[in-house]
Short mmCIF file of C-alpha atoms in Angstrom, two decimals:
data_model
loop_
_atom_site.label_atom_id
_atom_site.label_comp_id
_atom_site.label_asym_id
_atom_site.label_seq_id
_atom_site.Cartn_x
_atom_site.Cartn_y
_atom_site.Cartn_z
CA MET A 1 13.00 -18.12 -11.25
CA PRO A 2 13.53 -20.73 -13.97
CA SER A 3 13.54 -24.37 -13.12
CA PRO A 4 16.91 -26.03 -12.50
CA PHE A 5 18.90 -26.79 -15.61
CA ARG A 6 18.92 -30.13 -17.34
CA PRO A 7 21.45 -32.04 -19.45
CA ALA A 8 19.95 -32.78 -22.80
CA VAL A 9 20.51 -36.52 -22.95
CA LEU A 10 17.60 -38.93 -23.19
CA THR A 11 18.06 -42.48 -21.96
CA LEU A 12 15.83 -45.15 -23.51
CA THR A 13 15.34 -48.37 -21.57
CA GLY A 14 14.21 -51.29 -23.68
CA SER A 15 12.34 -50.32 -26.81
CA ALA A 16 9.55 -48.07 -25.52
CA ALA A 17 9.90 -46.86 -21.95
CA LEU A 18 11.48 -43.44 -21.48
CA ALA A 19 13.57 -42.35 -18.55
CA ILE A 20 14.78 -38.76 -18.70
CA GLY A 21 18.24 -38.57 -17.29
CA GLY A 22 21.80 -38.19 -18.38
CA ALA A 23 24.58 -40.31 -19.64
CA ALA A 24 26.53 -38.37 -17.04
CA ALA A 25 25.25 -36.34 -14.14
CA LEU A 26 25.77 -32.59 -14.02
CA PRO A 27 26.91 -30.90 -10.82
CA GLN A 28 24.36 -31.24 -8.07
CA ALA A 29 23.87 -27.48 -8.01
CA ALA A 30 23.11 -27.66 -11.68
CA ALA A 31 21.02 -30.75 -11.50
CA ALA A 32 18.11 -28.79 -9.96
CA ALA A 33 18.90 -26.26 -12.91
CA ALA A 34 19.93 -28.36 -16.82
CA THR A 35 17.74 -30.29 -19.74
CA PRO A 36 18.44 -30.36 -23.88
CA ARG A 37 14.75 -31.41 -26.62
CA VAL A 38 12.88 -29.69 -29.38
CA VAL A 39 9.76 -28.24 -27.77
CA GLY A 40 7.28 -26.26 -29.84
CA GLY A 41 9.01 -27.16 -33.08
CA SER A 42 7.83 -28.32 -36.45
CA ALA A 43 8.75 -31.13 -38.81
CA ALA A 44 11.97 -30.47 -40.69
CA PRO A 45 13.68 -31.94 -43.74
CA THR A 46 16.70 -33.92 -42.63
CA PRO A 47 20.09 -32.46 -43.55
CA SER A 48 22.44 -35.11 -44.89
CA TRP A 49 25.03 -34.11 -42.26
CA LEU A 50 22.78 -34.49 -39.21
CA ALA A 51 23.53 -37.48 -36.98
CA GLN A 52 21.76 -39.59 -34.40
CA VAL A 53 24.27 -40.63 -31.75
CA TRP A 54 23.28 -43.81 -29.92
CA VAL A 55 25.22 -44.90 -26.84
CA SER A 56 24.61 -48.35 -25.36
CA ASP A 57 24.82 -48.77 -21.60
CA GLY A 58 25.66 -52.47 -21.93
CA LEU A 59 22.54 -53.41 -19.97
CA GLY A 60 20.04 -53.42 -22.80
CA GLY A 61 19.40 -49.69 -22.69
CA SER A 62 20.75 -46.82 -24.75
CA SER A 63 20.88 -43.04 -24.82
CA ILE A 64 20.11 -40.77 -27.78
CA CYS A 65 21.89 -37.53 -28.58
CA GLY A 66 22.27 -35.38 -31.63
CA GLY A 67 25.42 -34.80 -33.60
CA GLN A 68 26.75 -33.37 -36.84
CA LEU A 69 29.16 -34.56 -39.47
CA VAL A 70 31.87 -31.87 -39.36
CA SER A 71 34.23 -33.79 -41.64
CA SER A 72 33.99 -37.08 -43.50
CA ARG A 73 35.62 -38.84 -40.53
CA TRP A 74 34.35 -36.91 -37.50
CA ILE A 75 30.99 -36.51 -35.76
CA LEU A 76 30.74 -33.66 -33.26
CA THR A 77 28.48 -34.15 -30.24
CA ALA A 78 28.36 -33.23 -26.54
CA ALA A 79 30.90 -34.71 -24.13
CA HIS A 80 28.23 -35.66 -21.61
CA CYS A 81 26.63 -37.85 -24.31
CA VAL A 82 29.64 -40.17 -24.35
CA ARG A 83 30.39 -40.39 -20.65
CA ALA A 84 29.33 -43.48 -18.72
CA GLU A 85 26.40 -43.01 -16.37
CA LEU A 86 28.36 -44.69 -13.61
CA GLY A 87 31.64 -42.97 -12.85
CA GLY A 88 31.42 -40.49 -15.73
CA GLY A 89 34.28 -42.02 -17.65
CA GLN A 90 34.54 -42.03 -21.42
CA VAL A 91 32.51 -44.80 -23.06
CA ALA A 92 34.21 -47.30 -25.33
CA PRO A 93 33.93 -46.69 -29.10
CA SER A 94 32.14 -50.02 -29.41
CA ALA A 95 29.28 -48.63 -27.30
CA VAL A 96 28.54 -45.90 -29.84
CA ARG A 97 26.69 -46.20 -33.14
CA VAL A 98 25.59 -43.32 -35.34
CA ARG A 99 23.04 -42.78 -38.07
CA ILE A 100 23.82 -39.98 -40.50
CA GLY A 101 21.22 -38.15 -42.57
CA GLU A 102 18.34 -40.43 -41.54
CA PRO A 103 15.05 -38.64 -40.84
CA VAL A 104 13.38 -41.23 -38.61
CA LEU A 105 14.64 -41.91 -35.09
CA SER A 106 15.76 -45.53 -35.14
CA GLU A 107 17.86 -47.34 -32.57
CA PRO A 108 20.61 -49.45 -34.17
CA ASN A 109 19.98 -53.19 -34.16
CA SER A 110 21.40 -56.30 -35.77
CA GLY A 111 19.40 -55.74 -38.92
CA SER A 112 20.29 -52.05 -39.16
CA PRO A 113 23.41 -51.48 -37.10
CA GLY A 114 24.17 -47.91 -38.16
CA THR A 115 27.75 -46.69 -38.52
CA GLY A 116 30.49 -47.65 -36.10
CA ILE A 117 33.23 -45.47 -34.69
CA ASP A 118 36.78 -46.34 -33.73
CA GLN A 119 37.66 -43.43 -31.47
CA VAL A 120 35.96 -41.22 -28.89
CA ARG A 121 37.80 -37.98 -28.22
CA ILE A 122 36.43 -35.82 -25.42
CA ASN A 123 37.54 -32.21 -25.07
CA PRO A 124 40.32 -32.31 -22.43
CA ALA A 125 38.82 -29.22 -20.78
CA ASN A 126 35.72 -31.20 -19.87
CA SER A 127 35.32 -33.34 -16.80
CA SER A 128 32.45 -35.48 -15.61
CA GLY A 129 29.58 -33.32 -14.39
CA SER A 130 31.06 -30.11 -15.81
CA THR A 131 29.61 -27.89 -18.52
CA ASN A 132 33.03 -26.48 -19.39
CA GLY A 133 34.21 -27.67 -22.81
CA ASP A 134 31.21 -29.98 -23.18
CA ALA A 135 32.13 -31.32 -26.62
CA ALA A 136 33.38 -34.58 -28.07
CA LEU A 137 34.45 -35.88 -31.46
CA LEU A 138 33.62 -39.38 -32.69
CA HIS A 139 35.93 -40.78 -35.35
CA LEU A 140 34.11 -42.86 -37.95
CA ALA A 141 35.55 -46.24 -38.77
CA ALA A 142 35.05 -45.45 -42.45
CA PRO A 143 34.58 -42.11 -44.25
CA ALA A 144 30.99 -40.93 -44.55
CA THR A 145 29.62 -40.44 -48.04
CA GLN A 146 27.55 -37.43 -47.02
CA THR A 147 28.84 -33.87 -47.40
CA PRO A 148 29.97 -32.46 -44.04
CA VAL A 149 28.44 -29.30 -42.61
CA ALA A 150 30.48 -26.12 -42.30
CA VAL A 151 31.45 -24.82 -38.88
CA GLY A 152 30.97 -21.10 -38.34
CA GLY A 153 34.01 -18.88 -38.07
CA ALA A 154 34.77 -16.04 -35.69
CA GLY A 155 32.06 -13.41 -35.59
CA SER A 156 29.40 -15.58 -37.23
CA ALA A 157 27.19 -15.87 -34.14
CA PRO A 158 26.47 -12.30 -32.99
CA VAL A 159 23.45 -11.42 -30.90
CA GLY A 160 20.36 -11.37 -33.08
CA VAL A 161 21.39 -14.07 -35.53
CA PRO A 162 18.37 -16.24 -36.33
CA ALA A 163 19.31 -19.89 -35.91
CA VAL A 164 17.46 -23.17 -35.45
CA THR A 165 17.92 -26.28 -33.38
CA LEU A 166 17.25 -29.70 -34.88
CA GLY A 167 16.59 -32.90 -32.98
CA TRP A 168 14.47 -35.90 -32.07
CA GLY A 169 14.32 -35.05 -28.37
CA VAL A 170 11.36 -34.68 -26.06
CA THR A 171 8.53 -32.54 -27.44
CA GLN A 172 5.75 -30.72 -25.65
CA THR A 173 3.93 -34.06 -25.42
CA GLY A 174 6.66 -35.33 -23.10
CA ARG A 175 7.72 -38.02 -25.55
CA VAL A 176 10.54 -38.25 -28.05
CA SER A 177 9.74 -37.44 -31.65
CA ALA A 178 10.14 -40.22 -34.18
CA THR A 179 10.65 -37.62 -36.89
CA LEU A 180 13.08 -34.74 -36.95
CA GLN A 181 11.89 -31.46 -35.43
CA GLN A 182 13.23 -27.93 -35.71
CA VAL A 183 12.65 -24.78 -33.66
CA GLY A 184 13.94 -21.23 -34.02
CA GLN A 185 16.53 -20.18 -31.45
CA THR A 186 17.77 -16.62 -31.96
CA VAL A 187 21.11 -15.79 -30.34
CA VAL A 188 20.49 -13.48 -27.36
CA ASP A 189 22.71 -11.49 -25.03
CA ALA A 190 24.82 -13.61 -22.70
CA GLY A 191 23.42 -11.74 -19.72
CA ARG A 192 20.12 -13.56 -20.15
CA CYS A 193 21.86 -16.82 -19.19
CA ALA A 194 23.56 -15.38 -16.12
CA PHE A 195 21.05 -17.13 -13.83
CA TYR A 196 22.81 -20.43 -14.64
CA GLY A 197 25.69 -19.15 -12.52
CA GLY A 198 29.16 -20.61 -13.01
CA ASP A 199 27.87 -23.32 -15.35
CA PHE A 200 27.40 -20.69 -18.08
CA LEU A 201 30.74 -19.57 -19.53
CA ALA A 202 30.06 -16.61 -21.79
CA ASP A 203 33.34 -16.82 -23.71
CA SER A 204 32.72 -20.38 -24.90
CA MET A 205 28.94 -20.70 -24.81
CA ILE A 206 25.99 -19.20 -26.68
CA CYS A 207 22.78 -18.08 -25.01
CA ALA A 208 19.85 -18.53 -27.41
CA GLY A 209 16.09 -18.80 -27.50
CA GLY A 210 14.01 -17.73 -24.53
CA VAL A 211 10.64 -17.76 -26.30
CA PRO A 212 8.02 -19.58 -24.20
CA GLY A 213 7.03 -22.89 -25.74
CA GLN A 214 10.05 -23.07 -28.06
CA ASP A 215 13.15 -24.85 -26.83
CA SER A 216 15.60 -27.72 -27.13
CA CYS A 217 15.19 -30.51 -24.57
CA ASN A 218 16.21 -34.01 -23.46
CA GLY A 219 17.54 -36.03 -26.36
CA ASP A 220 18.77 -33.02 -28.33
CA SER A 221 22.17 -32.77 -26.61
CA GLY A 222 25.08 -32.48 -29.01
CA GLY A 223 22.78 -31.52 -31.85
CA PRO A 224 23.19 -28.35 -33.89
CA LEU A 225 22.40 -24.72 -33.39
CA ALA A 226 22.69 -23.81 -37.04
CA VAL A 227 22.16 -21.02 -39.53
CA ASP A 228 20.37 -22.03 -42.76
CA ALA A 229 20.23 -25.46 -41.17
CA THR A 230 18.22 -27.17 -43.89
CA GLY A 231 19.56 -25.09 -46.77
CA PRO A 232 22.60 -25.31 -49.04
CA ALA A 233 24.65 -22.93 -46.88
CA ALA A 234 24.08 -24.73 -43.56
CA THR A 235 26.57 -23.61 -40.93
CA VAL A 236 26.74 -24.92 -37.38
CA ILE A 237 27.52 -22.23 -34.80
CA GLY A 238 26.85 -24.19 -31.61
CA THR A 239 25.84 -27.54 -30.12
CA VAL A 240 22.99 -28.18 -27.70
CA ASP A 241 24.30 -28.31 -24.13
CA PHE A 242 21.81 -27.55 -21.36
CA GLY A 243 18.86 -25.43 -20.33
CA SER A 244 15.93 -25.12 -17.96
CA ASP A 245 14.57 -28.41 -16.63
CA ALA A 246 11.10 -27.15 -17.56
CA CYS A 247 11.86 -27.09 -21.29
CA GLY A 248 10.03 -24.29 -23.05
CA ASP A 249 9.32 -22.23 -19.93
CA GLY A 250 10.73 -19.09 -21.59
CA SER A 251 14.27 -19.46 -20.28
CA PRO A 252 17.00 -19.34 -22.94
CA ALA A 253 19.05 -22.49 -23.52
CA VAL A 254 22.81 -22.84 -23.58
CA TYR A 255 24.90 -24.06 -26.52
CA GLN A 256 28.62 -24.76 -26.77
CA ARG A 257 30.07 -22.02 -28.97
CA LEU A 258 31.85 -23.28 -32.09
CA THR A 259 32.70 -19.90 -33.63
CA GLU A 260 35.28 -18.70 -31.12
CA GLY A 261 36.35 -19.36 -27.54
CA ALA A 262 37.97 -22.35 -25.86
CA THR A 263 35.68 -25.06 -27.27
CA ALA A 264 36.11 -23.73 -30.80
CA ALA A 265 39.88 -23.62 -30.35
CA TRP A 266 39.97 -27.25 -29.25
CA LEU A 267 37.79 -28.30 -32.18
CA ARG A 268 40.11 -26.61 -34.65
CA SER A 269 43.14 -28.18 -33.02
CA VAL A 270 41.77 -31.63 -33.86
CA LEU A 271 40.08 -31.04 -37.20
CA VAL A 272 41.77 -29.98 -40.41
CA ARG A 273 39.58 -27.18 -41.73
CA PRO A 274 39.76 -25.48 -45.11
CA ALA A 275 39.91 -21.70 -45.23
CA ILE A 276 38.67 -19.34 -47.94
CA SER A 277 40.16 -15.93 -48.63
CA ALA A 278 38.75 -13.37 -51.06
CA GLY A 279 40.70 -10.92 -53.18
CA THR A 280 38.97 -7.94 -51.55
CA THR A 281 36.84 -7.20 -48.53
CA THR A 282 34.76 -4.76 -50.56
CA PRO A 283 33.52 -6.75 -53.57
CA VAL A 284 31.41 -4.83 -56.06
CA ALA A 285 28.48 -6.47 -57.80
CA GLY A 286 29.26 -7.58 -61.33
CA THR A 287 33.03 -7.60 -60.87
CA SER A 288 35.29 -10.64 -60.88
CA LEU A 289 36.34 -11.78 -57.41
CA PRO A 290 39.33 -14.10 -56.87
CA LEU A 291 38.88 -16.78 -54.22
CA THR A 292 41.62 -18.92 -52.70
CA ALA A 293 41.25 -22.06 -50.58
CA ALA A 294 43.86 -23.59 -48.32
CA THR A 295 44.07 -26.44 -45.84
CA GLY A 296 46.62 -28.39 -43.82
CA TRP A 297 46.36 -31.47 -46.04
CA GLY A 298 49.30 -31.69 -48.41
CA ASP A 299 47.31 -33.63 -51.02
CA ALA A 300 44.13 -31.57 -50.74
CA THR A 301 41.84 -31.14 -53.72
CA PHE A 302 39.13 -28.49 -53.81
CA ASN A 303 35.63 -28.44 -55.26
CA TRP A 304 33.53 -25.29 -55.22
CA ASP A 305 29.86 -24.41 -54.89
CA LEU A 306 29.77 -20.86 -56.23
CA ASP A 307 26.02 -20.55 -56.87
CA ASN A 308 24.88 -21.81 -53.46
CA ASP A 309 22.85 -24.70 -54.82
CA GLY A 310 24.49 -27.24 -52.51
CA ALA A 311 26.41 -28.98 -55.30
CA PHE A 312 30.19 -28.66 -55.40
CA ASP A 313 30.34 -28.68 -59.18
CA ASP A 314 31.10 -25.09 -60.20
CA ALA A 315 34.90 -25.05 -60.13
CA THR A 316 37.94 -27.01 -58.97
CA GLY A 317 41.36 -26.04 -57.70
CA ALA A 318 42.74 -23.89 -54.92
CA ALA A 319 42.31 -20.61 -56.82
CA VAL A 320 39.13 -19.71 -58.67
CA ARG A 321 37.18 -16.62 -59.68
CA THR A 322 33.51 -15.80 -59.39
CA VAL A 323 31.33 -12.89 -60.43
CA VAL A 324 30.16 -10.92 -57.42
CA PRO A 325 26.36 -11.28 -57.18
CA ARG A 326 23.92 -8.39 -56.87
CA ALA A 327 22.74 -9.64 -53.48
CA ALA A 328 24.51 -11.35 -50.60
CA GLN A 329 25.35 -14.97 -51.36
CA THR A 330 27.39 -17.76 -49.80
CA VAL A 331 30.16 -19.62 -51.61
CA SER A 332 31.49 -22.92 -50.31
CA VAL A 333 34.52 -25.11 -50.85
CA ARG A 334 34.94 -28.78 -50.07
CA ALA A 335 38.50 -29.85 -49.38
CA SER A 336 39.32 -33.55 -49.67
CA SER A 337 42.35 -35.65 -48.81
CA VAL A 338 42.84 -39.14 -50.22
CA ALA A 339 45.66 -39.84 -47.78
CA GLU A 340 43.52 -38.96 -44.76
CA GLY A 341 40.29 -40.32 -46.21
CA ASP A 342 38.65 -37.13 -45.05
CA SER A 343 36.96 -34.00 -46.34
CA ALA A 344 35.59 -30.81 -44.83
CA VAL A 345 33.54 -27.82 -45.93
CA GLU A 346 34.06 -24.10 -45.43
CA ARG A 347 31.79 -21.24 -46.43
CA LEU A 348 32.27 -17.56 -47.11
CA ALA A 349 29.48 -15.01 -47.28
CA ILE A 350 29.97 -12.54 -50.12
CA THR A 351 28.17 -9.28 -49.48
CA PRO A 352 28.51 -6.84 -52.39
CA VAL A 353 29.17 -3.26 -51.41
CA ASP A 354 27.33 -0.28 -52.88
CA PRO A 355 29.61 0.90 -55.69
CA ALA A 356 27.99 4.34 -56.01
CA LEU A 357 30.43 7.26 -56.20
CA ALA A 358 28.80 10.67 -55.79
CA ILE A 359 30.55 13.45 -57.73
CA THR A 360 30.10 17.11 -56.85
CA ALA A 361 31.56 20.08 -58.73
CA PRO A 362 30.69 23.77 -59.21
CA ASP A 363 28.40 24.63 -62.10
CA ALA A 364 30.54 27.64 -62.99
CA ALA A 365 34.05 28.94 -62.44
CA THR A 366 36.30 31.80 -63.50
CA GLU A 367 39.40 31.31 -65.60
CA GLY A 368 42.61 31.11 -63.63
CA ARG A 369 40.78 29.80 -60.58
CA VAL A 370 40.73 26.28 -59.10
CA VAL A 371 37.89 23.88 -59.85
CA ALA A 372 37.44 21.10 -57.26
CA LEU A 373 35.80 17.77 -58.09
CA THR A 374 34.81 15.91 -54.91
CA ALA A 375 34.06 12.18 -54.95
CA THR A 376 32.30 10.43 -52.07
CA SER A 377 32.09 6.64 -51.95
CA ARG A 378 29.24 4.86 -50.20
CA ALA A 379 30.99 1.57 -49.59
CA ALA A 380 33.32 0.61 -52.45
CA ALA A 381 36.97 1.56 -52.87
CA GLY A 382 39.06 2.28 -55.95
CA THR A 383 40.71 5.00 -58.00
CA LEU A 384 39.06 7.97 -59.69
CA THR A 385 40.72 9.63 -62.70
CA ALA A 386 39.43 12.85 -64.27
CA LYS A 387 40.66 14.24 -67.60
CA GLY A 388 39.74 17.85 -68.33
CA SER A 389 39.26 19.24 -71.82
CA GLY A 390 41.06 22.24 -73.26
CA GLY A 391 44.40 21.44 -71.70
CA THR A 392 43.02 21.41 -68.16
CA GLY A 393 45.00 18.25 -67.41
CA THR A 394 44.47 14.81 -65.88
CA LYS A 395 44.50 13.88 -62.21
CA SER A 396 43.81 10.76 -60.14
CA ALA A 397 43.02 9.99 -56.51
CA SER A 398 42.36 6.92 -54.41
CA VAL A 399 38.91 6.72 -52.85
CA ALA A 400 38.58 4.67 -49.68
CA ALA A 401 35.43 2.71 -48.90
CA GLY A 402 33.01 5.20 -47.42
CA GLY A 403 35.61 7.95 -47.93
CA THR A 404 36.02 11.18 -49.87
CA ALA A 405 38.65 12.37 -52.34
CA THR A 406 39.08 15.72 -54.10
CA LEU A 407 40.71 16.46 -57.45
CA ARG A 408 41.71 20.11 -58.02
CA PHE A 409 42.28 21.66 -61.45
CA ARG A 410 43.38 25.20 -62.27
CA VAL A 411 41.51 26.49 -65.29
CA ALA A 412 43.80 27.96 -67.95
CA GLN A 413 43.87 31.76 -68.21
CA ASN A 414 44.48 33.88 -71.31
CA SER A 415 45.08 37.60 -71.83
CA THR A 416 42.10 38.31 -74.06
CA TRP A 417 38.40 38.10 -73.44
CA GLN A 418 36.63 34.91 -74.46
CA ALA A 419 33.01 33.94 -74.35
CA PRO A 420 32.17 31.50 -71.55
CA ARG A 421 33.33 28.03 -72.42
CA THR A 422 32.64 24.61 -70.98
CA VAL A 423 35.38 22.44 -69.55
CA VAL A 424 34.40 18.77 -69.71
CA PHE A 425 35.92 16.40 -67.16
CA THR A 426 35.75 12.77 -68.31
CA LEU A 427 35.79 10.30 -65.41
CA THR A 428 37.17 6.77 -65.28
CA THR A 429 37.34 4.48 -62.24
CA THR A 430 38.87 1.26 -60.99
CA GLY A 431 37.85 -1.11 -58.22
CA GLY A 432 34.28 -1.30 -59.43
CA LEU A 433 33.41 2.27 -58.43
CA GLN A 434 30.40 3.58 -60.32
CA PRO A 435 30.38 7.40 -60.50
CA SER A 436 27.06 9.21 -60.55
CA ALA A 437 28.11 10.68 -63.92
CA ARG A 438 30.82 9.80 -66.42
CA GLN A 439 31.27 13.44 -67.40
CA VAL A 440 31.20 16.64 -65.37
CA ARG A 441 30.72 20.00 -67.12
CA VAL A 442 31.87 23.29 -65.64
CA ARG A 443 31.11 26.63 -67.34
CA VAL A 444 34.16 28.90 -67.26
CA ALA A 445 33.78 32.68 -67.41
CA ASP A 446 36.54 35.05 -68.62
CA ASP A 447 37.78 37.69 -66.20
CA ASP A 448 39.23 39.96 -68.96
CA THR A 449 37.51 43.04 -70.45
CA PRO A 450 36.21 42.49 -73.99
CA ARG A 451 37.75 44.80 -76.60
CA LEU A 452 37.36 45.63 -80.27
CA THR A 453 40.77 45.44 -81.89
CA ALA A 454 42.34 46.05 -85.30
CA VAL A 455 39.87 48.87 -85.98
CA LYS A 456 40.40 50.59 -89.36
CA THR A 457 38.34 53.05 -91.41
CA TRP A 458 38.59 54.42 -94.91
CA ALA A 459 36.47 56.48 -97.28
CA THR A 460 34.92 55.25 -100.50
CA ARG A 461 32.87 56.94 -103.16
CA ALA A 462 29.76 55.44 -101.59
CA GLY A 463 30.61 56.45 -98.04
CA GLY A 464 32.91 54.71 -95.58
CA ILE A 465 34.12 51.30 -94.51
CA VAL A 466 35.08 50.20 -91.02
CA THR A 467 36.65 46.88 -89.98
CA ALA A 468 37.26 45.50 -86.50
CA ARG A 469 38.09 42.25 -84.82
CA VAL A 470 35.23 41.28 -82.50
CA PRO A 471 35.70 39.06 -79.39
CA GLY A 472 32.64 36.88 -79.87
CA ARG A 473 29.17 36.34 -81.21
CA GLY A 474 26.66 39.13 -81.00
CA ARG A 475 25.76 42.33 -82.85
CA LEU A 476 28.08 45.08 -84.11
CA ARG A 477 26.61 48.56 -84.66
CA ALA A 478 28.60 51.09 -86.67
CA TYR A 479 27.49 54.73 -86.96
CA ALA A 480 28.93 57.98 -88.24
CA VAL A 481 28.67 60.97 -85.90
CA ARG A 482 29.38 64.65 -86.58
CA ASN A 483 28.82 67.41 -84.00
CA GLY A 484 26.80 65.03 -81.85
CA ARG A 485 24.48 64.11 -84.69
CA THR A 486 24.27 60.62 -86.16
CA LEU A 487 24.63 60.80 -89.90
CA THR A 488 24.10 57.13 -90.67
CA SER A 489 24.29 53.72 -88.94
CA ARG A 490 24.22 50.03 -89.64
CA THR A 491 24.05 46.89 -87.48
CA VAL A 492 25.33 43.47 -88.48
CA THR A 493 25.08 40.07 -86.81
CA VAL A 494 28.36 38.51 -85.74
CA LYS A 495 28.50 34.71 -85.74
CA LYS A 496 32.03 34.11 -84.53
CA VAL A 497 35.21 35.67 -83.24
CA GLY A 498 37.14 37.48 -85.98
CA ALA A 499 37.23 40.43 -88.34
CA VAL A 500 33.96 42.09 -89.34
CA THR A 501 33.48 44.70 -92.06
CA VAL A 502 30.65 47.25 -92.03
CA ARG A 503 29.88 49.60 -94.94
CA LEU A 504 28.24 52.95 -94.22
CA ALA A 505 26.45 55.06 -96.84
CA LEU A 506 27.56 58.73 -96.74
CA SER A 507 27.02 61.61 -99.15
CA PRO A 508 30.05 63.42 -100.61
CA GLY A 509 29.38 66.33 -98.24
CA GLN A 510 29.22 64.04 -95.22
CA ARG A 511 32.43 62.37 -96.27
CA ARG A 512 34.20 65.73 -96.51
CA GLN A 513 33.18 66.42 -92.87
CA ARG A 514 35.30 63.43 -91.81
CA PRO A 515 32.78 62.10 -89.26
CA GLN A 516 33.69 59.97 -86.25
CA ILE A 517 32.97 56.28 -86.91
CA ARG A 518 31.85 54.65 -83.69
CA LEU A 519 31.44 50.93 -83.01
CA THR A 520 29.44 49.15 -80.30
CA TRP A 521 29.57 45.38 -79.96
CA THR A 522 26.98 43.59 -77.80
CA SER A 523 27.52 39.97 -76.83
CA SER A 524 24.77 37.45 -77.49
CA GLU A 525 26.50 34.95 -75.19
CA VAL A 526 26.88 37.06 -72.06
CA PRO A 527 23.99 39.46 -71.56
CA GLY A 528 25.10 43.00 -70.76
CA THR A 529 28.62 42.55 -72.10
CA THR A 530 29.73 45.22 -74.59
CA ALA A 531 32.84 46.67 -76.21
CA THR A 532 33.27 50.01 -77.99
CA ALA A 533 35.77 51.74 -80.27
CA SER A 534 35.91 54.83 -82.52
CA ARG A 535 37.99 56.10 -85.42
CA ARG A 536 37.73 59.20 -87.59
CA LEU A 537 36.99 58.66 -91.24
CA PRO A 538 40.12 59.71 -93.17
#
């Protein structure tokens, strides 16, 4: 059974002595079970948006919590960080000082007072000693110069997401860390935090961590549970709330959920957040993708980071375009309001879909029959158009992402035999679809019987002449037969459809017998295909 949970506030008395406790007590049932510090972590570069939240008790002591700059005017932290130790009421703004983007833990003093705030706003759902809605916003007296961090949207904190916690809280040595620490805290199933009882609210809290020796602890309260925390696409998905009193004992810790749920809804009711919409949910690598930003500020201006380098210098304006990358990448927009003296950041992950479009078709078909071209998309969507040669026609079909579409063509039929021909279907696409081939070839066989037509014979002094129209390439054999005996023969090569003339040598006596002139054509294009005809020599 895990140790009782601890609130993650660290109270410092004087300049060196440490007393682990809370700016506000949790319920007694929870007090034997809540504690947020970074245990088992490593040194981390300090994000410019990360805040130290110092709360003076008015008696020469102060408490340290974490926080994050979620807009140029607002610091987000835990509600229990800004409740008075006696009575649990909200502390006065004058009791709170913050340091933003500073790597070394340093209590404000007359020589380095930090940044003041002019308003403390605790989530109305929270009450003293309760974990419900444990979040508070601190309004800065003057806008921060640092770029705010983005807050994750709905669905951005599923089970399995690798995140980290940052803070200066108690480490495995039992002392606070003067330098910023980070530790991995993967989001786990809410059921693993069920042992916290009614203090864990699955719809508005995140259960994360649970690896022995790696945890948040006292002094980390209000700090971030973030994805890409120290990178250009940093996104906060939760804030440190509470956990096992024996930090790092293998019990998962609890974080207020910022992506959806009641706490997230309250946060969005106070903050003006920009939103990004993309022109399609199935962007294809290499194509142009329209992006649109919007916010509740009437005078908002927008600056974009389209290459994920952390600098908002790639484009300006509410509507921009970007080329979809080959691999998943995050784009960000910073919305600013002169009238409000505020700014905020939103991010959108662009994941290119596989544009491959597999095309299947028969290798061969018979004239007059239907040829079906079937297209199967892996992930992209668009339109496929196929244009067939030889008057076969043109047809189009919409292909859904991951779907299948079929184009059917009836191959033209004629009344005379033709050698097999090839119908070429030329393919074009929209929506970024990339077909496996740009042309599909189908060999079409004729279902008519080949015939020799326009057969004529006549006698000459040298013998006889026979002409015939042949249906295709091959060989034409002509021979004169009388009483079952072949008198003479000749074979010629035929290179194309059309009339062919064959001359046969016959003696005057053979001519007077008026032999039968027989013709046999053998196709060189379709093995085994023949046509015959016969005429008597006049």
